[in-house]
Short mmCIF file of N, CA and C in Angstrom, two decimals:
data_model
loop_
_atom_site.label_atom_id
_atom_site.label_comp_id
_atom_site.label_asym_id
_atom_site.label_seq_id
_atom_site.Cartn_x
_atom_site.Cartn_y
_atom_site.Cartn_z
N THR A 10 1.64 -15.04 -13.58
CA THR A 10 1.15 -13.91 -14.32
C THR A 10 1.80 -13.90 -15.63
N SER A 11 1.20 -13.00 -16.51
CA SER A 11 1.72 -12.93 -17.91
C SER A 11 3.17 -12.43 -17.94
N LEU A 12 3.66 -11.64 -17.02
CA LEU A 12 4.92 -11.16 -17.14
C LEU A 12 5.93 -12.29 -16.75
N SER A 13 5.59 -13.08 -15.83
CA SER A 13 6.49 -14.26 -15.48
C SER A 13 6.47 -15.27 -16.59
N GLU A 14 5.34 -15.47 -17.24
CA GLU A 14 5.39 -16.42 -18.39
C GLU A 14 6.21 -15.86 -19.57
N ILE A 15 6.12 -14.59 -19.84
CA ILE A 15 6.98 -14.10 -20.93
C ILE A 15 8.39 -14.05 -20.57
N SER A 16 8.72 -13.74 -19.35
CA SER A 16 10.13 -13.74 -18.84
C SER A 16 10.76 -15.09 -18.97
N SER A 17 9.98 -16.12 -18.55
CA SER A 17 10.50 -17.49 -18.64
C SER A 17 10.60 -17.93 -20.06
N LYS A 18 9.69 -17.62 -20.94
CA LYS A 18 9.66 -18.07 -22.27
C LYS A 18 10.88 -17.47 -23.05
N TYR A 19 11.19 -16.19 -22.89
CA TYR A 19 12.19 -15.47 -23.59
C TYR A 19 13.47 -15.31 -22.85
N LYS A 20 13.62 -15.94 -21.66
CA LYS A 20 14.78 -15.93 -20.80
C LYS A 20 15.16 -14.49 -20.42
N ILE A 21 14.19 -13.72 -20.01
CA ILE A 21 14.32 -12.31 -19.56
C ILE A 21 14.40 -12.28 -18.03
N GLN A 22 15.37 -11.48 -17.51
CA GLN A 22 15.44 -11.37 -16.05
C GLN A 22 14.68 -10.12 -15.65
N LEU A 23 13.64 -10.44 -14.71
CA LEU A 23 12.79 -9.30 -14.22
C LEU A 23 13.45 -8.73 -12.98
N ILE A 24 13.55 -7.41 -12.83
CA ILE A 24 14.05 -6.78 -11.72
C ILE A 24 12.90 -6.11 -11.00
N GLY A 25 12.79 -6.46 -9.75
CA GLY A 25 11.76 -5.80 -8.92
C GLY A 25 10.42 -6.36 -8.97
N ASN A 26 9.51 -5.73 -8.51
CA ASN A 26 8.06 -6.19 -8.49
C ASN A 26 7.34 -5.56 -9.60
N SER A 27 6.63 -6.43 -10.27
CA SER A 27 5.93 -5.89 -11.42
C SER A 27 4.52 -5.43 -11.14
N GLY A 28 3.97 -5.78 -10.02
CA GLY A 28 2.54 -5.56 -9.71
C GLY A 28 2.28 -4.42 -8.83
N GLY A 29 1.07 -4.46 -8.30
CA GLY A 29 0.69 -3.50 -7.32
C GLY A 29 -0.76 -3.88 -6.90
N SER A 30 -1.25 -3.07 -6.07
CA SER A 30 -2.71 -3.27 -5.67
C SER A 30 -3.39 -2.02 -6.00
N VAL A 31 -4.66 -2.00 -5.50
CA VAL A 31 -5.57 -0.83 -5.70
C VAL A 31 -4.99 0.26 -4.90
N ALA A 32 -4.35 -0.02 -3.79
CA ALA A 32 -3.79 1.07 -2.94
C ALA A 32 -2.37 1.47 -3.17
N THR A 33 -1.82 0.91 -4.28
CA THR A 33 -0.41 1.25 -4.63
C THR A 33 -0.43 2.67 -5.17
N THR A 34 0.45 3.61 -4.56
CA THR A 34 0.63 4.94 -5.03
C THR A 34 1.85 5.09 -5.86
N PRO A 35 1.95 6.13 -6.57
CA PRO A 35 3.14 6.35 -7.43
C PRO A 35 4.39 6.48 -6.62
N GLU A 36 4.30 6.95 -5.31
CA GLU A 36 5.47 7.05 -4.48
C GLU A 36 5.90 5.57 -4.05
N THR A 37 4.96 4.73 -3.68
CA THR A 37 5.38 3.31 -3.35
C THR A 37 5.97 2.66 -4.54
N LYS A 38 5.44 2.84 -5.79
CA LYS A 38 5.98 2.25 -6.90
C LYS A 38 7.42 2.74 -7.21
N ALA A 39 7.61 4.00 -7.08
CA ALA A 39 8.97 4.60 -7.29
C ALA A 39 9.92 4.00 -6.29
N VAL A 40 9.48 3.96 -5.08
CA VAL A 40 10.49 3.43 -4.04
C VAL A 40 10.76 1.93 -4.26
N SER A 41 9.78 1.26 -4.71
CA SER A 41 9.94 -0.23 -4.97
C SER A 41 10.87 -0.37 -6.17
N PHE A 42 10.70 0.40 -7.23
CA PHE A 42 11.55 0.16 -8.42
C PHE A 42 12.99 0.58 -8.11
N ALA A 43 13.14 1.73 -7.32
CA ALA A 43 14.54 2.19 -6.97
C ALA A 43 15.23 1.23 -6.08
N SER A 44 14.45 0.62 -5.19
CA SER A 44 15.06 -0.38 -4.31
C SER A 44 15.43 -1.67 -5.16
N ALA A 45 14.65 -2.09 -6.01
CA ALA A 45 14.98 -3.17 -6.81
C ALA A 45 16.25 -3.00 -7.67
N PHE A 46 16.34 -1.79 -8.35
CA PHE A 46 17.52 -1.49 -9.11
C PHE A 46 18.78 -1.41 -8.18
N SER A 47 18.60 -0.82 -7.02
CA SER A 47 19.82 -0.74 -6.11
C SER A 47 20.18 -2.14 -5.65
N GLN A 48 19.27 -2.94 -5.47
CA GLN A 48 19.68 -4.36 -5.01
C GLN A 48 20.38 -5.07 -6.26
N HIS A 49 19.80 -4.90 -7.38
CA HIS A 49 20.40 -5.57 -8.61
C HIS A 49 21.80 -5.03 -8.86
N TRP A 50 22.05 -3.82 -8.67
CA TRP A 50 23.43 -3.23 -8.91
C TRP A 50 24.27 -3.15 -7.72
N ASP A 51 23.82 -3.71 -6.59
CA ASP A 51 24.63 -3.83 -5.35
C ASP A 51 24.96 -2.43 -4.86
N LEU A 52 23.94 -1.57 -4.87
CA LEU A 52 24.04 -0.26 -4.34
C LEU A 52 23.29 -0.04 -3.09
N LYS A 53 23.66 0.90 -2.20
CA LYS A 53 22.92 1.10 -0.97
C LYS A 53 21.78 2.12 -1.31
N TYR A 54 20.61 1.84 -0.84
CA TYR A 54 19.49 2.71 -1.10
C TYR A 54 18.76 3.02 0.22
N ASN A 55 18.80 4.25 0.71
CA ASN A 55 18.18 4.65 1.96
C ASN A 55 17.30 5.92 1.61
N PRO A 56 16.05 5.75 1.27
CA PRO A 56 15.25 6.91 0.84
C PRO A 56 14.95 7.81 1.96
N TRP A 57 14.88 7.28 3.19
CA TRP A 57 14.51 8.14 4.31
C TRP A 57 15.69 9.01 4.79
N ASN A 58 16.87 8.83 4.26
CA ASN A 58 18.00 9.69 4.69
C ASN A 58 18.29 10.83 3.78
N VAL A 59 17.15 11.55 3.45
CA VAL A 59 17.26 12.69 2.55
C VAL A 59 17.85 13.94 3.30
N LYS A 60 18.83 14.57 2.78
CA LYS A 60 19.57 15.69 3.39
C LYS A 60 18.77 17.00 3.24
N ALA A 61 17.74 17.06 2.26
CA ALA A 61 16.99 18.26 2.10
C ALA A 61 16.29 18.71 3.36
N LYS A 62 16.26 19.99 3.63
CA LYS A 62 15.58 20.56 4.74
C LYS A 62 14.11 20.75 4.43
N ARG A 63 13.24 20.20 5.21
CA ARG A 63 11.81 20.34 5.09
C ARG A 63 11.41 21.52 5.96
N LYS A 64 10.52 22.30 5.34
CA LYS A 64 9.95 23.43 6.12
C LYS A 64 8.69 22.81 6.92
N LEU A 65 8.92 22.97 8.20
CA LEU A 65 7.85 22.44 9.14
C LEU A 65 6.76 23.47 9.30
N PRO A 66 5.49 23.06 9.42
CA PRO A 66 4.43 24.07 9.65
C PRO A 66 4.54 24.56 11.06
N THR A 67 4.16 25.81 11.33
CA THR A 67 4.09 26.33 12.59
C THR A 67 2.81 25.98 13.26
N TRP A 68 2.78 25.94 14.57
CA TRP A 68 1.59 25.55 15.29
C TRP A 68 0.43 26.65 14.97
N ARG A 69 0.90 27.89 14.86
CA ARG A 69 0.00 29.02 14.64
C ARG A 69 -0.64 28.77 13.25
N SER A 70 0.06 28.43 12.18
CA SER A 70 -0.54 28.32 10.84
C SER A 70 -1.52 27.10 10.87
N VAL A 71 -1.26 26.12 11.57
CA VAL A 71 -2.19 24.88 11.67
C VAL A 71 -3.45 25.32 12.44
N LEU A 72 -3.22 25.99 13.52
CA LEU A 72 -4.47 26.36 14.21
C LEU A 72 -5.27 27.41 13.53
N ASN A 73 -4.68 28.27 12.74
CA ASN A 73 -5.46 29.15 11.86
C ASN A 73 -6.18 28.42 10.77
N SER A 74 -5.57 27.36 10.33
CA SER A 74 -6.32 26.52 9.33
C SER A 74 -7.47 25.74 9.98
N CYS A 75 -7.38 25.48 11.31
CA CYS A 75 -8.42 24.80 11.98
C CYS A 75 -9.58 25.68 12.45
N LEU A 76 -9.31 26.97 12.24
CA LEU A 76 -10.30 27.99 12.79
C LEU A 76 -11.79 27.85 12.22
N PRO A 77 -11.96 27.62 10.88
CA PRO A 77 -13.32 27.35 10.40
C PRO A 77 -14.04 26.13 11.09
N ALA A 78 -13.22 25.09 11.40
CA ALA A 78 -13.84 23.95 12.17
C ALA A 78 -14.24 24.34 13.55
N PHE A 79 -13.37 25.19 14.19
CA PHE A 79 -13.73 25.54 15.55
C PHE A 79 -15.05 26.37 15.53
N TRP A 80 -15.16 27.33 14.58
CA TRP A 80 -16.32 28.08 14.52
C TRP A 80 -17.61 27.22 14.15
N SER A 81 -17.37 26.26 13.19
CA SER A 81 -18.53 25.49 12.82
C SER A 81 -19.05 24.65 13.99
N VAL A 82 -18.15 24.06 14.78
CA VAL A 82 -18.49 23.23 15.96
C VAL A 82 -19.28 24.09 17.04
N ALA A 83 -18.71 25.30 17.22
CA ALA A 83 -19.28 26.17 18.19
C ALA A 83 -20.71 26.62 17.72
N LEU A 84 -20.88 26.99 16.45
CA LEU A 84 -22.13 27.43 15.98
C LEU A 84 -23.21 26.21 15.90
N LEU A 85 -22.74 25.00 15.57
CA LEU A 85 -23.48 23.86 15.46
C LEU A 85 -24.08 23.44 16.81
N LYS A 86 -23.12 23.44 17.78
CA LYS A 86 -23.48 23.13 19.14
C LYS A 86 -24.49 24.16 19.80
N ARG A 87 -24.29 25.36 19.43
CA ARG A 87 -25.25 26.49 19.91
C ARG A 87 -26.53 26.21 19.19
N LEU A 88 -26.59 25.95 17.97
CA LEU A 88 -27.94 25.71 17.27
C LEU A 88 -28.59 24.49 17.81
N LEU A 89 -27.88 23.40 18.06
CA LEU A 89 -28.46 22.25 18.60
C LEU A 89 -29.05 22.46 19.96
N THR A 90 -28.44 23.16 20.80
CA THR A 90 -28.87 23.31 22.17
C THR A 90 -30.01 24.36 22.38
N THR A 91 -30.03 25.29 21.47
CA THR A 91 -30.95 26.51 21.65
C THR A 91 -32.25 26.37 20.88
N THR A 92 -32.24 25.51 19.81
CA THR A 92 -33.46 25.43 18.97
C THR A 92 -34.24 24.15 19.30
N PRO A 93 -35.52 24.12 19.02
CA PRO A 93 -36.23 22.83 19.31
C PRO A 93 -36.06 21.78 18.23
N ILE A 94 -34.89 21.28 18.15
CA ILE A 94 -34.59 20.39 17.07
C ILE A 94 -34.63 18.90 17.66
N LEU A 95 -35.03 18.71 18.92
CA LEU A 95 -35.04 17.41 19.52
C LEU A 95 -35.98 16.44 18.87
N GLU A 96 -37.08 17.02 18.24
CA GLU A 96 -38.06 16.09 17.58
C GLU A 96 -37.46 15.56 16.29
N TRP A 97 -36.56 16.25 15.68
CA TRP A 97 -35.95 15.81 14.43
C TRP A 97 -34.80 14.88 14.57
N VAL A 98 -34.00 15.15 15.59
CA VAL A 98 -32.76 14.35 15.80
C VAL A 98 -32.98 13.43 17.00
N PRO A 99 -33.23 12.13 16.82
CA PRO A 99 -33.49 11.26 18.00
C PRO A 99 -32.17 11.10 18.89
N GLU A 100 -31.03 11.12 18.39
CA GLU A 100 -29.83 10.86 19.31
C GLU A 100 -29.02 12.20 19.41
N MET A 101 -29.68 13.30 19.83
CA MET A 101 -29.07 14.53 19.93
C MET A 101 -27.90 14.53 20.92
N GLU A 102 -28.09 13.82 22.01
CA GLU A 102 -27.02 13.84 23.01
C GLU A 102 -25.76 13.11 22.46
N MET A 103 -25.93 12.05 21.64
CA MET A 103 -24.79 11.39 21.11
C MET A 103 -24.09 12.33 20.04
N LEU A 104 -24.91 13.02 19.29
CA LEU A 104 -24.29 14.07 18.37
C LEU A 104 -23.56 15.06 19.01
N LEU A 105 -24.01 15.60 20.20
CA LEU A 105 -23.20 16.62 20.98
C LEU A 105 -21.91 16.01 21.49
N VAL A 106 -22.04 14.75 21.99
CA VAL A 106 -20.77 14.11 22.52
C VAL A 106 -19.79 14.02 21.39
N VAL A 107 -20.13 13.56 20.17
CA VAL A 107 -19.20 13.42 19.05
C VAL A 107 -18.65 14.81 18.68
N LEU A 108 -19.55 15.84 18.61
CA LEU A 108 -19.04 17.21 18.26
C LEU A 108 -18.03 17.64 19.38
N GLU A 109 -18.26 17.53 20.61
CA GLU A 109 -17.38 17.99 21.71
C GLU A 109 -16.13 17.17 21.81
N SER A 110 -16.17 15.79 21.59
CA SER A 110 -15.09 14.99 21.95
C SER A 110 -14.09 14.66 20.75
N TYR A 111 -14.70 14.45 19.60
CA TYR A 111 -13.95 13.92 18.53
C TYR A 111 -13.72 14.83 17.31
N THR A 112 -14.54 15.77 17.05
CA THR A 112 -14.44 16.57 15.75
C THR A 112 -13.23 17.42 15.73
N LEU A 113 -13.02 18.20 16.75
CA LEU A 113 -11.87 19.12 16.67
C LEU A 113 -10.54 18.39 16.83
N PRO A 114 -10.30 17.42 17.63
CA PRO A 114 -9.03 16.73 17.60
C PRO A 114 -8.83 16.05 16.26
N THR A 115 -9.82 15.53 15.55
CA THR A 115 -9.64 14.86 14.31
C THR A 115 -9.26 15.91 13.26
N VAL A 116 -10.00 17.04 13.26
CA VAL A 116 -9.62 18.06 12.33
C VAL A 116 -8.18 18.52 12.48
N CYS A 117 -7.83 18.80 13.74
CA CYS A 117 -6.37 19.22 14.11
C CYS A 117 -5.41 18.20 13.57
N ALA A 118 -5.65 16.92 13.87
CA ALA A 118 -4.70 15.85 13.46
C ALA A 118 -4.56 15.78 11.98
N VAL A 119 -5.59 15.82 11.21
CA VAL A 119 -5.61 15.71 9.75
C VAL A 119 -4.88 16.93 9.16
N ILE A 120 -5.18 18.12 9.64
CA ILE A 120 -4.54 19.40 9.09
C ILE A 120 -3.03 19.38 9.41
N MET A 121 -2.75 18.94 10.66
CA MET A 121 -1.28 18.90 11.04
C MET A 121 -0.54 17.91 10.14
N ALA A 122 -1.09 16.65 10.02
CA ALA A 122 -0.49 15.68 9.22
C ALA A 122 -0.29 15.99 7.74
N THR A 123 -1.38 16.52 7.17
CA THR A 123 -1.30 16.76 5.75
C THR A 123 -0.55 17.99 5.45
N SER A 124 -0.31 18.89 6.44
CA SER A 124 0.58 20.11 6.19
C SER A 124 1.98 19.67 6.06
N ARG A 125 2.38 18.52 6.62
CA ARG A 125 3.68 18.07 6.54
C ARG A 125 3.90 17.13 5.32
N ARG A 126 2.92 16.28 5.01
CA ARG A 126 2.99 15.31 4.03
C ARG A 126 1.62 15.05 3.45
N GLU A 127 1.39 15.36 2.09
CA GLU A 127 0.11 15.34 1.52
C GLU A 127 -0.17 14.00 0.81
N THR A 128 -0.49 13.03 1.47
CA THR A 128 -0.86 11.68 0.83
C THR A 128 -2.08 11.19 1.55
N GLU A 129 -2.84 10.36 0.80
CA GLU A 129 -4.14 9.83 1.34
C GLU A 129 -3.86 9.02 2.62
N SER A 130 -2.79 8.16 2.54
CA SER A 130 -2.49 7.34 3.70
C SER A 130 -2.23 8.20 4.97
N VAL A 131 -1.66 9.36 4.80
CA VAL A 131 -1.33 10.22 5.97
C VAL A 131 -2.75 10.66 6.48
N ALA A 132 -3.63 11.15 5.74
CA ALA A 132 -4.90 11.65 6.13
C ALA A 132 -5.68 10.52 6.85
N MET A 133 -5.70 9.28 6.27
CA MET A 133 -6.41 8.19 6.88
C MET A 133 -5.82 7.79 8.20
N ALA A 134 -4.54 7.67 8.25
CA ALA A 134 -3.82 7.42 9.53
C ALA A 134 -4.08 8.43 10.61
N ALA A 135 -4.10 9.68 10.22
CA ALA A 135 -4.30 10.76 11.11
C ALA A 135 -5.82 10.67 11.69
N ILE A 136 -6.74 10.25 10.90
CA ILE A 136 -8.11 10.10 11.34
C ILE A 136 -8.27 8.98 12.39
N LEU A 137 -7.57 7.91 12.01
CA LEU A 137 -7.63 6.82 13.01
C LEU A 137 -6.86 7.05 14.25
N ALA A 138 -5.71 7.70 14.17
CA ALA A 138 -4.98 8.03 15.41
C ALA A 138 -5.68 9.12 16.26
N ALA A 139 -6.48 9.98 15.59
CA ALA A 139 -7.19 10.99 16.39
C ALA A 139 -8.25 10.48 17.15
N CYS A 140 -8.72 9.30 16.90
CA CYS A 140 -9.78 8.65 17.78
C CYS A 140 -9.27 8.40 19.22
N ALA A 141 -7.93 8.41 19.30
CA ALA A 141 -7.46 8.22 20.69
C ALA A 141 -7.30 9.53 21.52
N CYS A 142 -7.50 10.60 20.86
CA CYS A 142 -7.38 11.95 21.35
C CYS A 142 -8.73 12.52 21.80
N ARG A 143 -9.37 11.89 22.56
CA ARG A 143 -10.77 12.37 22.95
C ARG A 143 -10.65 13.60 23.78
N LYS A 144 -11.32 14.70 23.31
CA LYS A 144 -11.47 15.98 23.99
C LYS A 144 -10.06 16.71 24.08
N THR A 145 -9.08 16.45 23.34
CA THR A 145 -7.81 17.25 23.41
C THR A 145 -7.33 17.63 22.12
N ILE A 146 -7.38 18.90 21.85
CA ILE A 146 -6.88 19.48 20.59
C ILE A 146 -5.41 19.31 20.55
N VAL A 147 -4.70 19.52 21.64
CA VAL A 147 -3.26 19.35 21.68
C VAL A 147 -2.77 17.88 21.27
N GLY A 148 -3.56 16.95 21.77
CA GLY A 148 -3.38 15.63 21.47
C GLY A 148 -3.51 15.33 19.97
N GLY A 149 -4.56 15.91 19.36
CA GLY A 149 -4.78 15.82 17.95
C GLY A 149 -3.62 16.40 17.12
N LEU A 150 -3.18 17.54 17.59
CA LEU A 150 -1.98 18.20 16.88
C LEU A 150 -0.69 17.26 16.91
N LEU A 151 -0.45 16.75 18.13
CA LEU A 151 0.70 15.90 18.27
C LEU A 151 0.60 14.55 17.56
N VAL A 152 -0.59 13.95 17.58
CA VAL A 152 -0.85 12.75 16.83
C VAL A 152 -0.68 13.07 15.29
N GLY A 153 -1.15 14.10 14.77
CA GLY A 153 -1.00 14.52 13.41
C GLY A 153 0.48 14.70 13.05
N PHE A 154 1.22 15.35 13.97
CA PHE A 154 2.67 15.45 13.70
C PHE A 154 3.44 14.10 13.69
N LEU A 155 3.14 13.20 14.60
CA LEU A 155 3.73 11.83 14.64
C LEU A 155 3.33 11.01 13.46
N VAL A 156 2.06 11.11 13.04
CA VAL A 156 1.61 10.29 11.98
C VAL A 156 2.40 10.76 10.60
N ALA A 157 2.46 12.02 10.50
CA ALA A 157 3.23 12.48 9.23
C ALA A 157 4.62 12.15 9.28
N THR A 158 5.24 12.16 10.46
CA THR A 158 6.74 11.76 10.63
C THR A 158 6.93 10.28 10.45
N LEU A 159 6.19 9.55 11.14
CA LEU A 159 6.32 8.13 11.22
C LEU A 159 5.91 7.38 9.92
N GLU A 160 4.90 7.89 9.24
CA GLU A 160 4.32 7.20 8.11
C GLU A 160 5.34 6.99 6.99
N GLU A 161 6.17 7.94 6.67
CA GLU A 161 7.13 7.80 5.75
C GLU A 161 8.22 6.76 6.14
N HIS A 162 8.63 6.75 7.37
CA HIS A 162 9.63 5.78 7.80
C HIS A 162 8.99 4.33 7.77
N LEU A 163 7.82 4.19 8.20
CA LEU A 163 7.16 2.86 8.27
C LEU A 163 6.88 2.37 6.78
N LEU A 164 6.52 3.33 5.93
CA LEU A 164 6.38 2.94 4.50
C LEU A 164 7.64 2.36 3.98
N TYR A 165 8.78 3.01 4.20
CA TYR A 165 10.06 2.55 3.67
C TYR A 165 10.51 1.26 4.33
N MET A 166 10.21 1.08 5.61
CA MET A 166 10.56 -0.16 6.30
C MET A 166 9.70 -1.35 5.80
N CYS A 167 8.46 -1.05 5.50
CA CYS A 167 7.57 -2.18 4.99
C CYS A 167 8.04 -2.57 3.54
N LEU A 168 8.45 -1.60 2.71
CA LEU A 168 8.90 -1.91 1.40
C LEU A 168 10.21 -2.50 1.32
N LEU A 169 11.19 -1.89 2.04
CA LEU A 169 12.61 -2.31 1.89
C LEU A 169 13.16 -3.33 2.84
N GLN A 170 12.73 -3.20 4.11
CA GLN A 170 13.30 -4.08 5.11
C GLN A 170 12.47 -5.36 5.32
N TRP A 171 11.13 -5.19 5.26
CA TRP A 171 10.29 -6.38 5.62
C TRP A 171 9.72 -6.98 4.28
N ASN A 172 9.99 -6.34 3.15
CA ASN A 172 9.47 -6.86 1.78
C ASN A 172 7.96 -7.02 1.82
N LEU A 173 7.28 -6.13 2.41
CA LEU A 173 5.82 -6.10 2.44
C LEU A 173 5.30 -5.28 1.31
N PRO A 174 4.30 -5.69 0.52
CA PRO A 174 3.77 -4.90 -0.49
C PRO A 174 3.08 -3.63 0.12
N ALA A 175 3.13 -2.55 -0.51
CA ALA A 175 2.53 -1.27 0.04
C ALA A 175 1.18 -1.13 -0.56
#
């Protein structure tokens, strides 16, 4: 790369990683740079051992946030089953199965996960993890909580311990 050419030409020591990918977030860059400086200066760096108290969302606030999705699913299901819409929608049974089985657990997982940690990777991971929670809203809430908790630790492990690019 051009940075490596310049550093070799002018005998400059580069610290850390200079690049990134399309999916690199400001947080991963900051962790990467801080880790590189701590290694260069022989300091210990543990970003996941933060002493600050985080305010956890209550189950009630998360379920209140999910209420519009509950109403929408109930109204849409009622609309699909009581109106003569069968001519318009060829796979109505499949649509009802998706509404009943996957919509509410996915919404609950995403709202729970993003109420703890607001990043795109958490929302995407919550959507993927909620696919395992068929027909269970409590499962969606637990998966969202676990995704938000584990995502941060796994991110730091990938960056700092396994030297994987984020």
